[in-house]
Coordinates of N, CA and C in Angstrom, one line a residue:
M189 N 0.8 -1.2 0.0 CA 0.0 0.0 0.0 C 0.9 1.2 -0.1
L190 N 0.7 2.1 -0.9 CA 1.4 3.3 -1.0 C 0.9 4.4 -0.1
S191 N 1.7 5.3 0.4 CA 1.3 6.4 1.1 C 0.7 7.5 0.1
S192 N 0.1 8.6 0.8 CA -0.4 9.6 -0.1 C 0.7 10.4 -0.8
K193 N 1.8 10.5 -0.1 CA 2.9 11.2 -0.7 C 3.5 10.4 -1.9
E194 N 3.6 9.1 -1.8 CA 4.1 8.3 -2.8 C 3.2 8.3 -4.0
R195 N 1.8 8.3 -3.8 CA 0.9 8.4 -4.8 C 1.0 9.7 -5.6
Q196 N 1.1 10.7 -4.7 CA 1.3 12.2 -5.4 C 2.5 12.2 -6.3
A197 N 3.6 11.7 -5.8 CA 4.8 11.6 -6.7 C 4.8 10.8 -7.9
L198 N 4.0 9.6 -7.8 CA 3.8 8.8 -8.9 C 2.9 9.5 -9.9
K199 N 1.9 10.1 -9.4 CA 0.9 10.8 -10.3 C 1.6 11.9 -11.1
A200 N 2.5 12.6 -10.4 CA 3.3 13.7 -11.0 C 4.2 13.0 -12.2
R201 N 4.8 11.9 -11.9 CA 5.7 11.3 -12.9 C 4.9 10.7 -14.0
A202 N 3.6 10.4 -13.8 CA 2.8 9.9 -14.8 C 2.1 10.9 -15.8
H203 N 2.2 12.2 -15.4 CA 1.4 13.3 -16.0 C 1.8 13.3 -17.5
P204 N 3.1 13.3 -17.9 CA 3.5 13.6 -19.3 C 3.4 12.1 -20.0
L205 N 3.0 11.1 -19.5 CA 3.0 9.9 -20.1 C 1.7 9.7 -21.1
Q206 N 1.9 9.0 -22.1 CA 0.7 8.7 -23.0 C 0.2 7.3 -22.7
P207 N -1.1 7.0 -22.8 CA -1.6 5.7 -22.6 C -0.8 4.6 -23.5
V208 N -0.3 3.6 -22.8 CA 0.4 2.6 -23.6 C -0.4 1.3 -23.9
L209 N -1.6 1.2 -23.2 CA -2.5 0.1 -23.3 C -3.8 0.6 -23.6
L210 N -4.4 0.2 -24.7 CA -5.9 0.7 -25.0 C -6.8 -0.5 -24.9
V211 N -7.8 -0.4 -24.0 CA -8.8 -1.6 -24.0 C -9.9 -1.3 -24.8
G212 N -10.1 -2.1 -25.7 CA -11.1 -2.0 -26.8 C -12.5 -2.4 -26.3
S213 N -13.4 -2.3 -27.2 CA -14.8 -2.7 -26.9 C -14.9 -4.2 -26.6
A214 N -14.0 -4.9 -27.0 CA -14.1 -6.4 -26.8 C -13.8 -6.7 -25.3
G215 N -13.2 -5.8 -24.5 CA -13.0 -5.9 -23.2 C -11.6 -6.6 -22.7
L216 N -11.5 -7.2 -21.7 CA -10.3 -7.8 -21.2 C -10.2 -9.3 -21.6
G217 N -9.3 -9.5 -22.4 CA -9.1 -11.0 -22.8 C -7.7 -11.4 -22.3
P218 N -7.4 -12.7 -22.5 CA -6.1 -13.2 -22.1 C -5.0 -12.5 -22.7
A219 N -5.1 -12.1 -24.0 CA -4.0 -11.5 -24.7 C -3.7 -10.1 -24.1
L220 N -4.8 -9.4 -23.8 CA -4.7 -8.1 -23.2 C -4.0 -8.1 -21.9
M221 N -4.5 -9.2 -21.1 CA -3.9 -9.2 -19.7 C -2.4 -9.6 -19.7
E222 N -2.0 -10.5 -20.7 CA -0.6 -10.8 -21.0 C 0.3 -9.5 -21.4
E223 N -0.4 -8.7 -22.3 CA 0.3 -7.5 -22.7 C 0.5 -6.5 -21.5
L224 N -0.6 -6.4 -20.7 CA -0.5 -5.6 -19.5 C 0.5 -6.0 -18.6
D225 N 0.7 -7.3 -18.3 CA 1.9 -7.9 -17.5 C 3.1 -7.4 -18.1
R226 N 3.4 -7.7 -19.4 CA 4.6 -7.4 -20.1 C 4.9 -5.9 -20.0
V227 N 3.9 -5.1 -20.2 CA 4.1 -3.6 -20.1 C 4.5 -3.2 -18.8
L228 N 3.9 -3.7 -17.7 CA 4.1 -3.3 -16.3 C 5.6 -3.8 -15.9
L229 N 6.0 -4.9 -16.4 CA 7.4 -5.4 -16.1 C 8.3 -4.4 -16.7
H230 N 8.1 -3.9 -17.9 CA 9.1 -3.0 -18.6 C 9.0 -1.6 -18.0
H231 N 7.8 -1.1 -17.8 CA 7.7 0.4 -17.5 C 7.4 0.7 -16.0
E232 N 6.7 -0.2 -15.3 CA 6.4 0.0 -13.9 C 5.3 1.0 -13.7
L233 N 5.2 2.1 -14.3 CA 4.2 3.1 -14.2 C 3.6 3.4 -15.6
I234 N 2.2 3.1 -15.7 CA 1.7 3.2 -17.1 C 0.3 3.8 -16.9
K235 N -0.1 4.3 -18.2 CA -1.5 4.8 -18.3 C -2.2 3.8 -19.2
V236 N -3.5 3.5 -18.8 CA -4.4 2.6 -19.6 C -5.6 3.4 -20.0
R237 N -6.0 3.4 -21.3 CA -7.2 3.9 -21.7 C -8.3 3.0 -21.7
L238 N -9.4 3.2 -21.0 CA -10.5 2.3 -21.0 C -11.5 2.7 -22.1
P239 N -12.3 1.7 -22.5 CA -13.3 2.0 -23.5 C -14.5 3.0 -23.0
A240 N -15.1 3.5 -24.1 CA -16.2 4.4 -23.7 C -17.5 3.5 -23.5
V241 N -17.6 3.0 -22.4 CA -18.9 2.2 -22.0 C -19.4 2.7 -20.7
E242 N -20.4 2.2 -20.3 CA -21.0 2.6 -19.1 C -20.0 2.6 -17.9
R243 N -20.2 3.5 -16.9 CA -19.3 3.6 -15.8 C -19.2 2.3 -15.0
E244 N -20.3 1.5 -14.8 CA -20.3 0.4 -14.0 C -19.5 -0.7 -14.7
L245 N -19.5 -0.8 -16.0 CA -18.6 -1.8 -16.7 C -17.2 -1.3 -16.6
R246 N -16.9 -0.1 -16.7 CA -15.6 0.3 -16.5 C -15.0 0.0 -15.1
D247 N -15.8 0.3 -14.1 CA -15.6 0.0 -12.8 C -15.2 -1.6 -12.6
A248 N -16.0 -2.4 -13.3 CA -15.7 -3.8 -13.2 C -14.3 -4.2 -13.9
M249 N -14.1 -3.5 -15.0 CA -12.9 -3.7 -15.7 C -11.6 -3.3 -14.9
V250 N -11.8 -2.2 -14.3 CA -10.7 -1.8 -13.4 C -10.5 -2.7 -12.2
A251 N -11.5 -3.3 -11.5 CA -11.4 -4.2 -10.6 C -10.8 -5.5 -11.1
E252 N -11.1 -6.0 -12.2 CA -10.5 -7.1 -12.8 C -9.0 -6.9 -13.2
I253 N -8.7 -5.7 -13.7 CA -7.3 -5.4 -14.0 C -6.4 -5.4 -12.8
L254 N -6.9 -4.8 -11.7 CA -6.2 -4.7 -10.4 C -6.0 -6.1 -9.8
A255 N -7.0 -6.9 -9.9 CA -7.0 -8.3 -9.3 C -6.0 -9.1 -10.0
T256 N -6.0 -9.0 -11.4 CA -5.3 -10.0 -12.3 C -3.8 -9.5 -12.3
S257 N -3.4 -8.2 -12.3 CA -2.1 -7.8 -12.5 C -1.3 -7.6 -11.3
G258 N -1.9 -7.4 -10.2 CA -1.3 -7.2 -8.9 C -0.7 -5.7 -8.9
A259 N -1.2 -4.8 -9.8 CA -0.8 -3.5 -9.8 C -1.6 -2.6 -8.9
E260 N -1.2 -1.5 -8.5 CA -2.0 -0.6 -7.7 C -2.4 0.7 -8.6
A261 N -3.7 1.0 -8.3 CA -4.3 2.1 -9.1 C -3.8 3.4 -8.4
I262 N -3.1 4.3 -9.1 CA -2.6 5.5 -8.6 C -3.7 6.5 -8.8
A263 N -4.4 6.6 -9.8 CA -5.4 7.5 -10.1 C -6.3 7.0 -11.3
R264 N -7.5 7.6 -11.3 CA -8.4 7.4 -12.4 C -9.0 8.6 -12.8
I265 N -8.7 9.1 -14.0 CA -9.3 10.4 -14.4 C -10.1 10.1 -15.7
G266 N -11.3 10.1 -15.7 CA -12.2 9.8 -16.7 C -12.0 8.4 -17.1
R267 N -11.6 8.2 -18.4 CA -11.4 6.9 -18.9 C -9.8 6.5 -18.9
I268 N -9.0 7.3 -18.3 CA -7.6 7.0 -18.1 C -7.4 6.4 -16.7
L269 N -6.6 5.3 -16.6 CA -6.3 4.6 -15.4 C -4.8 4.7 -15.3
I270 N -4.2 5.1 -14.2 CA -2.7 5.1 -13.9 C -2.4 4.0 -13.0
L271 N -1.6 3.1 -13.5 CA -1.3 1.9 -12.7 C 0.3 1.8 -12.3
Y272 N 0.6 1.3 -11.2 CA 1.9 1.2 -10.8 C 2.1 -0.2 -10.1
R273 N 3.2 -0.9 -10.6 CA 3.6 -2.0 -10.0 C 5.1 -2.2 -10.1
P274 N 5.8 -2.2 -8.9 CA 7.2 -2.1 -8.9 C 7.8 -3.3 -9.5
R275 N 8.9 -3.1 -10.2 CA 9.6 -4.3 -10.9 C 10.2 -5.2 -9.8
P276 N 10.1 -6.5 -10.1 CA 10.8 -7.4 -9.1 C 12.2 -7.3 -9.3
P277 N 13.0 -7.5 -8.2 CA 14.4 -7.5 -8.3 C 15.0 -8.4 -9.3
E278 N 16.0 -8.0 -10.0 CA 16.7 -8.8 -11.0 C 17.4 -10.0 -10.3
P279 N 17.5 -11.1 -10.9 CA 18.2 -12.2 -10.3 C 19.7 -11.8 -10.1
G280 N 20.2 -12.3 -9.0 CA 21.7 -11.9 -8.8 C 21.9 -10.5 -8.1
T281 N 20.9 -9.8 -8.0 CA 21.0 -8.5 -7.2 C 20.4 -8.6 -5.8
L282 N 20.8 -7.8 -4.9 CA 20.1 -7.8 -3.6 C 18.9 -7.0 -3.7
A283 N 17.9 -7.4 -3.1 CA 16.7 -6.6 -3.1 C 16.8 -5.4 -2.1
S284 N 16.2 -4.4 -2.4 CA 16.4 -3.2 -1.6 C 16.0 -3.3 -0.1
A285 N 15.1 -4.3 0.1 CA 14.5 -4.5 1.5 C 15.6 -5.3 2.2
A286 N 16.5 -6.0 1.5 CA 17.5 -6.8 2.2 C 18.7 -6.1 2.5
T287 N 18.9 -4.9 2.0 CA 20.1 -4.1 2.3 C 20.1 -3.6 3.7
P288 N 21.2 -3.7 4.4 CA 21.1 -3.3 5.8 C 21.0 -1.8 6.0
V289 N 20.2 -1.5 7.0 CA 20.0 0.0 7.3 C 21.1 0.4 8.2
P290 N 21.8 1.5 8.0 CA 22.9 1.9 8.8 C 22.3 2.1 10.2
A291 N 23.1 1.8 11.2 CA 22.7 2.0 12.7 C 22.7 3.5 13.0
R292 N 21.8 3.9 13.8 CA 21.7 5.3 14.2 C 22.8 5.6 15.2
K293 N 23.4 6.7 15.1 CA 24.5 7.0 16.1 C 23.7 7.5 17.4
V294 N 24.1 6.9 18.3 CA 23.6 7.3 19.7 C 24.5 8.3 20.4
A295 N 23.9 9.4 20.6 CA 24.6 10.5 21.3 C 24.9 10.1 22.8
A296 N 26.1 10.3 23.2 CA 26.5 9.9 24.6 C 25.7 10.8 25.6
R297 N 25.2 10.2 26.6 CA 24.5 10.9 27.6 C 25.4 11.9 28.4
R298 N 24.9 13.1 28.6 CA 25.7 13.9 29.5 C 25.0 13.8 30.9
T299 N 25.9 13.7 31.8 CA 25.5 13.6 33.2 C 25.8 15.0 33.9
R300 N 25.0 15.4 34.7 CA 25.2 16.8 35.4 C 25.8 16.5 36.7
H301 N 26.8 17.2 37.1 CA 27.5 17.0 38.4 C 26.9 18.0 39.4

């Protein structure tokens, strides 16, 4: 789950992007979901253009996209959906969570005489 500051920063990064995936009137098929997975692996942050159908149907499409892809919705503006899914760590590299955090320097206590 992303914090509001992280969402805000990702939304700002996504502003100049063009939609890279267009969902047609045929809806969400296996080929489209495979392409979505491939695009998210490559880009991490994408825009998806949804079809001009009723809002309830678009809401169902968004729910299915989020459930299937494992991505997180950053924003939804009209028919444009901004998705974010962090890239998995490359094999042979340390994950960022596994890197040790430097210990905090503890200030020596002063004692009063």
